[in-house]
Amino acid sequence: MPIPVLRKAPEVPVPSGPQPPQKVHWGRTYVSITGKNGKGEEIILTNFHDARWPDIIMMPGATGLDAPPFEIHSDDSPNLDGGMFRDARAVAREIMIPLYLHGIDRRTVKQLKSQLVSALNPKKGFCVLKFIEGDAVPRYLKCYYKSGMEGSEAEDQSGFTWKKFGIQLTAFDPYFYSDDVQVAEWSFGTGEAFLHPTSFFPLHLNAGIVLGSAIDVSNPGDVEAWPRWELTGPIKGFKFTSPEIEKPDGSKTTYTFGITADGSGTDIVPAGRVLTIDTRPGFKSLRDDQNTNYWPLLDDSPQLWFLPEGDSQCTVDIVPGSSNAKVRLTFQPRYEGY
């Protein structure tokens, strides 16, 4: 009887084209709300698998949490059809979140309702909506309660141990913020080698050097971010020049602000003082740690500029008074959605 011959199965050729995407495990979205200017008790809205009852649960159907709304500005011509785009701006974001309050008895559902009403009261400050997706990166949105908790005793809205609400919130700043505050720092030392500003942070520079090189800055957000500068004296003068900013017509320009050094050599920011320059809209100010207002000292036509999204270069010119001078840059990235 012939012995069977075992033959190797033919190899299946591996396709050389694009491979299909692989499924990535992604956890549930975490959502919470904290009232009293973000300093109150954090109320978690997504404890779907938590055995602890009573609880407040976010139901399906929330709206207003993705792209911010925009207001479009245009010009009309009496002799041409249509119009011409002029500008656009993001406006206040309107949000609706459906909530289900589940109690084990009448007393607990009333406690949940009282807790939520107190947290949302706009007279006690804004609320902070916190979102954490499966990538564990938090996003924050500041908003004010508007309506939705007036209550209804309809059969499908309320029961002896439960209650439904659709809370209406307004976020006047429509962008989400992250915990990731970007920081860069320049310090002025004595007798140390000069390090090029694009190398790394923090930077140690020789005393008396005017720093005027381009500084690489990376803004990981979806939109522009407004920087906050801290200048520790003694500093005789400074000037900050923005990256090239593209205007709506496609042209590019730069913006500057600063205080020119006095010819007498006087320190504008005295030794030990810290001047904080906050460029954020609604917060724009130049004050030191003793609340001295530096705004009147600014050079003519100052423009407290922003950092565009992505990679860019700004210019920092500092005339330090001694080796103790420091300059610190911080900013908080902003995102169009969570």
CSV table of N, CA, C and O in Angstrom, one decimal, residues 80-127:
chain,number,residue,atom,x,y,z
A,80,LEU,N,-25.1,93.4,-7.9
A,80,LEU,CA,-24.6,92.1,-8.1
A,80,LEU,C,-25.6,91.1,-7.4
A,80,LEU,O,-26.2,91.4,-6.4
A,81,ASP,N,-25.6,89.9,-8.0
A,81,ASP,CA,-26.4,88.8,-7.3
A,81,ASP,C,-25.7,88.3,-6.1
A,81,ASP,O,-24.5,88.3,-6.0
A,82,GLY,N,-26.5,87.9,-5.1
A,82,GLY,CA,-25.9,87.3,-3.9
A,82,GLY,C,-25.2,88.3,-3.0
A,82,GLY,O,-25.5,89.5,-3.0
A,83,GLY,N,-24.2,87.8,-2.3
A,83,GLY,CA,-23.4,88.7,-1.4
A,83,GLY,C,-22.0,88.3,-1.4
A,83,GLY,O,-21.6,87.3,-2.1
A,84,MET,N,-21.2,88.9,-0.5
A,84,MET,CA,-19.8,88.7,-0.4
A,84,MET,C,-19.4,88.4,1.0
A,84,MET,O,-19.8,89.2,1.9
A,85,PHE,N,-18.8,87.3,1.3
A,85,PHE,CA,-18.4,87.0,2.6
A,85,PHE,C,-17.4,88.0,3.2
A,85,PHE,O,-16.4,88.4,2.5
A,86,ARG,N,-17.6,88.4,4.4
A,86,ARG,CA,-16.7,89.4,5.1
A,86,ARG,C,-16.0,88.8,6.3
A,86,ARG,O,-14.8,88.9,6.4
A,87,ASP,N,-16.7,88.1,7.1
A,87,ASP,CA,-16.1,87.6,8.3
A,87,ASP,C,-17.1,86.6,9.0
A,87,ASP,O,-18.2,86.5,8.6
A,88,ALA,N,-16.5,85.9,10.0
A,88,ALA,CA,-17.3,84.9,10.7
A,88,ALA,C,-16.8,84.9,12.2
A,88,ALA,O,-15.6,85.1,12.4
A,89,ARG,N,-17.7,84.6,13.1
A,89,ARG,CA,-17.2,84.5,14.5
A,89,ARG,C,-18.1,83.4,15.2
A,89,ARG,O,-19.3,83.3,14.9
A,90,ALA,N,-17.5,82.7,16.1
A,90,ALA,CA,-18.2,81.7,16.9
A,90,ALA,C,-19.0,82.5,17.9
A,90,ALA,O,-18.5,83.4,18.6
A,91,VAL,N,-20.3,82.1,18.1
A,91,VAL,CA,-21.2,82.8,19.1
A,91,VAL,C,-21.4,81.8,20.2
A,91,VAL,O,-21.0,80.7,20.3
A,92,ALA,N,-22.2,82.3,21.2
A,92,ALA,CA,-22.5,81.5,22.4
A,92,ALA,C,-23.2,80.2,22.0
A,92,ALA,O,-24.0,80.1,21.1
A,93,ARG,N,-22.8,79.1,22.7
A,93,ARG,CA,-23.2,77.8,22.5
A,93,ARG,C,-24.4,77.5,23.4
A,93,ARG,O,-24.4,77.6,24.6
A,94,GLU,N,-25.5,77.0,22.8
A,94,GLU,CA,-26.7,76.6,23.5
A,94,GLU,C,-26.7,75.1,23.6
A,94,GLU,O,-26.6,74.3,22.6
A,95,ILE,N,-26.9,74.6,24.9
A,95,ILE,CA,-26.7,73.1,25.1
A,95,ILE,C,-28.0,72.6,25.8
A,95,ILE,O,-28.6,73.4,26.7
A,96,MET,N,-28.4,71.4,25.5
A,96,MET,CA,-29.5,70.8,26.2
A,96,MET,C,-29.1,69.4,26.6
A,96,MET,O,-28.6,68.6,25.8
A,97,ILE,N,-29.2,69.1,27.9
A,97,ILE,CA,-28.8,67.8,28.4
A,97,ILE,C,-30.0,67.2,29.2
A,97,ILE,O,-30.5,67.7,30.2
A,98,PRO,N,-30.5,66.0,28.7
A,98,PRO,CA,-31.6,65.3,29.3
A,98,PRO,C,-31.1,64.5,30.5
A,98,PRO,O,-30.1,63.8,30.4
A,99,LEU,N,-31.7,64.7,31.7
A,99,LEU,CA,-31.3,64.1,32.9
A,99,LEU,C,-32.4,63.2,33.5
A,99,LEU,O,-33.6,63.6,33.4
A,100,TYR,N,-32.0,62.1,34.1
A,100,TYR,CA,-33.0,61.3,34.9
A,100,TYR,C,-32.5,61.1,36.3
A,100,TYR,O,-31.4,60.7,36.6
A,101,LEU,N,-33.4,61.5,37.2
A,101,LEU,CA,-33.1,61.5,38.7
A,101,LEU,C,-33.8,60.2,39.2
A,101,LEU,O,-35.0,60.1,39.1
A,102,HIS,N,-33.0,59.3,39.7
A,102,HIS,CA,-33.5,58.0,40.3
A,102,HIS,C,-33.3,57.9,41.8
A,102,HIS,O,-32.1,58.0,42.2
A,103,GLY,N,-34.3,57.8,42.5
A,103,GLY,CA,-34.2,57.7,44.0
A,103,GLY,C,-34.7,56.4,44.5
A,103,GLY,O,-35.5,55.7,43.8
A,104,ILE,N,-34.3,56.0,45.7
A,104,ILE,CA,-34.9,54.7,46.2
A,104,ILE,C,-36.2,55.0,47.0
A,104,ILE,O,-36.9,54.1,47.3
A,105,ASP,N,-36.4,56.3,47.3
A,105,ASP,CA,-37.7,56.7,47.9
A,105,ASP,C,-37.9,58.1,47.6
A,105,ASP,O,-37.1,58.8,46.9
A,106,ARG,N,-39.0,58.7,48.1
A,106,ARG,CA,-39.3,60.1,47.8
A,106,ARG,C,-38.3,61.0,48.4
A,106,ARG,O,-38.0,62.0,47.7
A,107,ARG,N,-37.8,60.8,49.5
A,107,ARG,CA,-36.8,61.7,50.2
A,107,ARG,C,-35.6,61.8,49.3
A,107,ARG,O,-35.0,62.9,49.2
A,108,THR,N,-35.0,60.7,48.8
A,108,THR,CA,-33.8,60.7,48.1
A,108,THR,C,-33.9,61.4,46.8
A,108,THR,O,-33.0,62.1,46.3
A,109,VAL,N,-35.1,61.3,46.1
A,109,VAL,CA,-35.2,61.9,44.8
A,109,VAL,C,-35.4,63.5,45.0
A,109,VAL,O,-34.9,64.3,44.2
A,110,LYS,N,-36.0,63.9,46.2
A,110,LYS,CA,-36.0,65.3,46.5
A,110,LYS,C,-34.6,65.8,46.8
A,110,LYS,O,-34.3,67.0,46.5
A,111,GLN,N,-33.8,65.0,47.5
A,111,GLN,CA,-32.4,65.4,47.8
A,111,GLN,C,-31.6,65.6,46.5
A,111,GLN,O,-30.8,66.6,46.3
A,112,LEU,N,-31.8,64.7,45.5
A,112,LEU,CA,-31.1,64.8,44.2
A,112,LEU,C,-31.5,66.1,43.5
A,112,LEU,O,-30.7,66.8,42.9
A,113,LYS,N,-32.8,66.4,43.5
A,113,LYS,CA,-33.3,67.6,42.8
A,113,LYS,C,-32.7,68.8,43.5
A,113,LYS,O,-32.3,69.7,42.8
A,114,SER,N,-32.7,68.9,44.8
A,114,SER,CA,-32.2,70.0,45.5
A,114,SER,C,-30.7,70.2,45.2
A,114,SER,O,-30.2,71.3,45.0
A,115,GLN,N,-30.0,69.1,45.2
A,115,GLN,CA,-28.5,69.1,44.9
A,115,GLN,C,-28.3,69.7,43.5
A,115,GLN,O,-27.4,70.6,43.3
A,116,LEU,N,-29.1,69.3,42.5
A,116,LEU,CA,-28.9,69.7,41.2
A,116,LEU,C,-29.3,71.2,41.0
A,116,LEU,O,-28.6,72.0,40.4
A,117,VAL,N,-30.4,71.6,41.6
A,117,VAL,CA,-30.8,73.0,41.5
A,117,VAL,C,-29.8,73.9,42.1
A,117,VAL,O,-29.5,75.0,41.5
A,118,SER,N,-29.2,73.6,43.3
A,118,SER,CA,-28.2,74.4,43.9
A,118,SER,C,-26.9,74.5,43.1
A,118,SER,O,-26.3,75.6,42.9
A,119,ALA,N,-26.5,73.4,42.4
A,119,ALA,CA,-25.3,73.4,41.6
A,119,ALA,C,-25.5,74.2,40.4
A,119,ALA,O,-24.5,74.9,39.9
A,120,LEU,N,-26.7,74.3,39.8
A,120,LEU,CA,-26.9,75.0,38.5
A,120,LEU,C,-27.3,76.4,38.7
A,120,LEU,O,-27.3,77.2,37.7
A,121,ASN,N,-27.6,76.9,39.9
A,121,ASN,CA,-28.0,78.3,40.1
A,121,ASN,C,-27.0,79.3,39.5
A,121,ASN,O,-25.9,79.4,40.0
A,122,PRO,N,-27.4,80.0,38.4
A,122,PRO,CA,-26.4,80.9,37.8
A,122,PRO,C,-26.0,82.1,38.7
A,122,PRO,O,-24.9,82.7,38.5
A,123,LYS,N,-26.8,82.4,39.7
A,123,LYS,CA,-26.4,83.4,40.7
A,123,LYS,C,-25.2,83.0,41.5
A,123,LYS,O,-24.5,83.9,42.1
A,124,LYS,N,-25.0,81.7,41.6
A,124,LYS,CA,-23.8,81.2,42.4
A,124,LYS,C,-22.6,81.0,41.5
A,124,LYS,O,-21.6,80.5,42.0
A,125,GLY,N,-22.7,81.3,40.2
A,125,GLY,CA,-21.6,81.2,39.3
A,125,GLY,C,-21.8,80.3,38.2
A,125,GLY,O,-22.9,79.7,38.0
A,126,PHE,N,-20.8,80.1,37.3
A,126,PHE,CA,-21.0,79.2,36.1
A,126,PHE,C,-20.8,77.8,36.5
A,126,PHE,O,-20.3,77.4,37.6
A,127,CYS,N,-21.2,76.9,35.7
A,127,CYS,CA,-21.0,75.5,35.8
A,127,CYS,C,-19.9,75.0,34.9
A,127,CYS,O,-19.7,75.6,33.8
